[in-house]
Short mmCIF file of C-alpha atoms and ligand atoms in Angstrom, two decimals:
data_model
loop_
_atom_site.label_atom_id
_atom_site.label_comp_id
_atom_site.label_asym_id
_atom_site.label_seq_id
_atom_site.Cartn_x
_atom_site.Cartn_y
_atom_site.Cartn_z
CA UNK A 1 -83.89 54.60 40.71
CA UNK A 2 -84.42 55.62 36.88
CA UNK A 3 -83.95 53.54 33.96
CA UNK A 4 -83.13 56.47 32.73
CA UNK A 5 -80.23 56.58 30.76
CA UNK A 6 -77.10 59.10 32.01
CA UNK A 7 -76.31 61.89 29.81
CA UNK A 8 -74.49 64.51 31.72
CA UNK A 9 -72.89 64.72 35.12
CA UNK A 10 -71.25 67.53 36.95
CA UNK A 11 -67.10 66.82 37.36
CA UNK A 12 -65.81 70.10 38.40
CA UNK A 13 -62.19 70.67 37.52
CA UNK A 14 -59.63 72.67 38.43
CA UNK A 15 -56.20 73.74 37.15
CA UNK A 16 -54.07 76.50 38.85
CA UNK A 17 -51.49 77.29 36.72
CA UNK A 18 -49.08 80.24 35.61
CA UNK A 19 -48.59 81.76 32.22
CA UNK A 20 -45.17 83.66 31.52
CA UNK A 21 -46.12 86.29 29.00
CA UNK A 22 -43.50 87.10 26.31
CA UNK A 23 -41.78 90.00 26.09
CA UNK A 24 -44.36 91.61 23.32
CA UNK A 25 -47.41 90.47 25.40
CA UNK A 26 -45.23 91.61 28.79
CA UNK A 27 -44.52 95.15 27.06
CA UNK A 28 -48.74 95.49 26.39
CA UNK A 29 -49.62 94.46 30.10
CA UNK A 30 -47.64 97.13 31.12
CA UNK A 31 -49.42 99.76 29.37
CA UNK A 32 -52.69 98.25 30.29
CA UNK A 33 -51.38 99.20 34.07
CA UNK A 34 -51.22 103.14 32.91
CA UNK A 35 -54.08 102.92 31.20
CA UNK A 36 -52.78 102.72 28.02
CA UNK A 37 -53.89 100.42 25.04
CA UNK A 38 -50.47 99.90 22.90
CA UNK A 39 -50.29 97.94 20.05
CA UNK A 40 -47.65 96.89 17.51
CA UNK A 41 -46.91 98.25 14.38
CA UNK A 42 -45.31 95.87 11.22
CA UNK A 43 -42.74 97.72 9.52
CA UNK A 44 -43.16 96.58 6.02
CA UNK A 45 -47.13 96.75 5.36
CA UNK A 46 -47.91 99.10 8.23
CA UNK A 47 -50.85 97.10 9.91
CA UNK A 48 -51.18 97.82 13.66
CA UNK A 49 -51.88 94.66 15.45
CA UNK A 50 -53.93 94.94 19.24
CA UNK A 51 -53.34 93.13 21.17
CA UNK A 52 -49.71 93.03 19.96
CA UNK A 53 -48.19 90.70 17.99
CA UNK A 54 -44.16 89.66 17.90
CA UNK A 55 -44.39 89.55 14.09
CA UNK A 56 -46.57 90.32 11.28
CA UNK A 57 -48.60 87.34 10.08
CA UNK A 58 -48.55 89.01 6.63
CA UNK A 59 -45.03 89.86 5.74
CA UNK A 60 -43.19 87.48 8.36
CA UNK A 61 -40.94 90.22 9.95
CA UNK A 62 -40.95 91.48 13.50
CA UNK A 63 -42.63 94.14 14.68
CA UNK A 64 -41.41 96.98 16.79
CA UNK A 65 -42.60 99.87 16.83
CA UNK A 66 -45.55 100.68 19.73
CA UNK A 67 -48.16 102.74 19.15
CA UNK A 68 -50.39 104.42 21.52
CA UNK A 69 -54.30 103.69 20.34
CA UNK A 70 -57.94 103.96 20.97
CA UNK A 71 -59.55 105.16 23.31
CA UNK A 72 -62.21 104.93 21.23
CA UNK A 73 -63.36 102.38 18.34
CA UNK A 74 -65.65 100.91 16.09
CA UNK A 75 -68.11 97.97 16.47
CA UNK A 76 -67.59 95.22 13.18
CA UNK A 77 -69.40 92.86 14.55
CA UNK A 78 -70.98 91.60 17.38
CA UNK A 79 -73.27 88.88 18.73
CA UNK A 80 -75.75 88.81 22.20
CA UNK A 81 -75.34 86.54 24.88
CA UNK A 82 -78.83 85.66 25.80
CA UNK A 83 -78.09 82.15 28.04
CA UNK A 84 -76.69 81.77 31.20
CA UNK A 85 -73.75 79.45 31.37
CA UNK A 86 -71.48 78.54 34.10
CA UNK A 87 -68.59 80.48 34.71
CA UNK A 88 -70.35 83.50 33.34
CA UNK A 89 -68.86 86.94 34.75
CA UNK A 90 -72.01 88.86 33.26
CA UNK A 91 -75.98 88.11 33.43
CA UNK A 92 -77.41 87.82 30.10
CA UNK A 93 -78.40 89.35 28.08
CA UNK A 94 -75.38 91.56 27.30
CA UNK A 95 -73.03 91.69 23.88
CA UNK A 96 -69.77 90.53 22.69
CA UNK A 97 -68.31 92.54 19.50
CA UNK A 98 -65.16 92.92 17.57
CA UNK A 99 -64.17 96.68 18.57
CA UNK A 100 -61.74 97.93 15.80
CA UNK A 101 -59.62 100.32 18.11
CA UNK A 102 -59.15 103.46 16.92
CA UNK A 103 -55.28 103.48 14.58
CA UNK A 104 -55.30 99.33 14.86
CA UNK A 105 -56.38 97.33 11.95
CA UNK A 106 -57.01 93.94 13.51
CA UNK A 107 -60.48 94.24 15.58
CA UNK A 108 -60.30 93.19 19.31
CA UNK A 109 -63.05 91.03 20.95
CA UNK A 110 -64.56 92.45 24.15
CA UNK A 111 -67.82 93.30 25.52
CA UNK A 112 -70.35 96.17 25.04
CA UNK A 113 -71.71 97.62 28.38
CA UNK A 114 -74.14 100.67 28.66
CA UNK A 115 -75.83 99.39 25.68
CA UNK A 116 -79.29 97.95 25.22
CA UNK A 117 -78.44 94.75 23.31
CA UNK A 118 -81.43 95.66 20.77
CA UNK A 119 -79.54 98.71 20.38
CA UNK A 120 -76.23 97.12 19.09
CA UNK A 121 -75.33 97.66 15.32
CA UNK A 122 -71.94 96.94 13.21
CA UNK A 123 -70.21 100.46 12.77
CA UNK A 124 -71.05 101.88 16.03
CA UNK A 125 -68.57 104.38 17.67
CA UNK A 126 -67.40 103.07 21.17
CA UNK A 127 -64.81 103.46 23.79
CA UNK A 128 -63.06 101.70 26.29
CA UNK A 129 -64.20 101.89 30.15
CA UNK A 130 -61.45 101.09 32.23
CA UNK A 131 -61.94 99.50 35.20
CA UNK A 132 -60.84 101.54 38.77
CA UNK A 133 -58.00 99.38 39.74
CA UNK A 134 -55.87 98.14 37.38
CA UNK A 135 -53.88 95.08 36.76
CA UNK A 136 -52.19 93.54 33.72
CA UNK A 137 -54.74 91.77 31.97
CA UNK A 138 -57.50 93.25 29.39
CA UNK A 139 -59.92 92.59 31.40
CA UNK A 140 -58.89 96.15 32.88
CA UNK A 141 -61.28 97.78 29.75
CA UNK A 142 -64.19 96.73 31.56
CA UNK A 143 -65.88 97.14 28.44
CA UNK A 144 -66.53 99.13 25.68
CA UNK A 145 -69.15 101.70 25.82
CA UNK A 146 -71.47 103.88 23.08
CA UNK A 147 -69.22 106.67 22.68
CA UNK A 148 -72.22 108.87 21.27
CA UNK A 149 -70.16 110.12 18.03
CA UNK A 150 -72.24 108.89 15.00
CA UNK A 151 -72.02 105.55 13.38
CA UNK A 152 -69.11 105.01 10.18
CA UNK A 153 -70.53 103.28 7.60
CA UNK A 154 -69.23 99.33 6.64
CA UNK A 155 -67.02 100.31 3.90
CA UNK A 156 -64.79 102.32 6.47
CA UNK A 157 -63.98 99.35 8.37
CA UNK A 158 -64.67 96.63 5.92
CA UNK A 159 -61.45 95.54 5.58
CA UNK A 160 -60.42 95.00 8.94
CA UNK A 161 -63.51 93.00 9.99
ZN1 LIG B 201 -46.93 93.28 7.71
#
């Protein structure tokens, strides 16, 4: 037996549980099952928020009106995943970014497949690969993808980083 002292155990956990999406987020899911990325547009200053949002967090009025966006969009930012960690769905290395959808101006964060991680850059054209089946959850966009149109330069998206 070691002297050593203990640091870190295993205690695996878990929690089965089910989440009743609101009407906004129920409305989005149900695009996602066509295929469809839909977000939500604020009536007084315009933004389009993806995934939706029941208000604006600006003005503090409801929003209503769905719009129909992407496919494609535009890397802001992004950072590589180089460790394993448990629970991981993907095997390093591979990238997470903020993807500003095409028509949305709040950035949504996903992953970047089909792309050499030394190849990721901020302003980056992508679009979303859906996945063959699916179901109502974003994991549906398997990822986003290099699109091959060229990069936009950081002032076009600067403000909705
Ligand atoms: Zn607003």
């Amino acid at each position: 037996m070691s002297d050593d002292p203990v640091t870190r155990f295993k205690a695996p956990v878990r929690l089965d549980y089910t989440v009743t999406a609101g009407s906004v987020t129920a409305d989005f899911l149900r695009e996602i099952l066509k295929g469809r990325l839909v977000g939500r547009r604020c009536p007084d200053c315009r933004c389009v928020y993806l995934p939706p949002r029941s208000a604006c967090p600006t003005c503090g009025v409801i929003t209503t009106e769905q719009i129909e966006v992407g496919p494609n969009g535009t890397v802001t930012t992004f950072s590589v995943i180089r460790f394993p960690f448990e629970g991981q769905v993907l095997e390093p290395p591979y990238a997470c970014a903020h993807v500003l959808v095409d028509g949305t101006d709040t950035p949504l964060l996903h992953i970047v497949g089909n792309c050499d991680v030394d190849d990721m850059r901020m302003g980056m054209r992508v679009r979303a690969v859906w996945a063959e089946e699916l179901k109502p959850t974003l994991a549906s966009v398997r990822y986003f993808e290099p699109n091959g149109e060229p990069d936009v330069t950081y002032d076009s998206f600067s403000g909705h980083v």
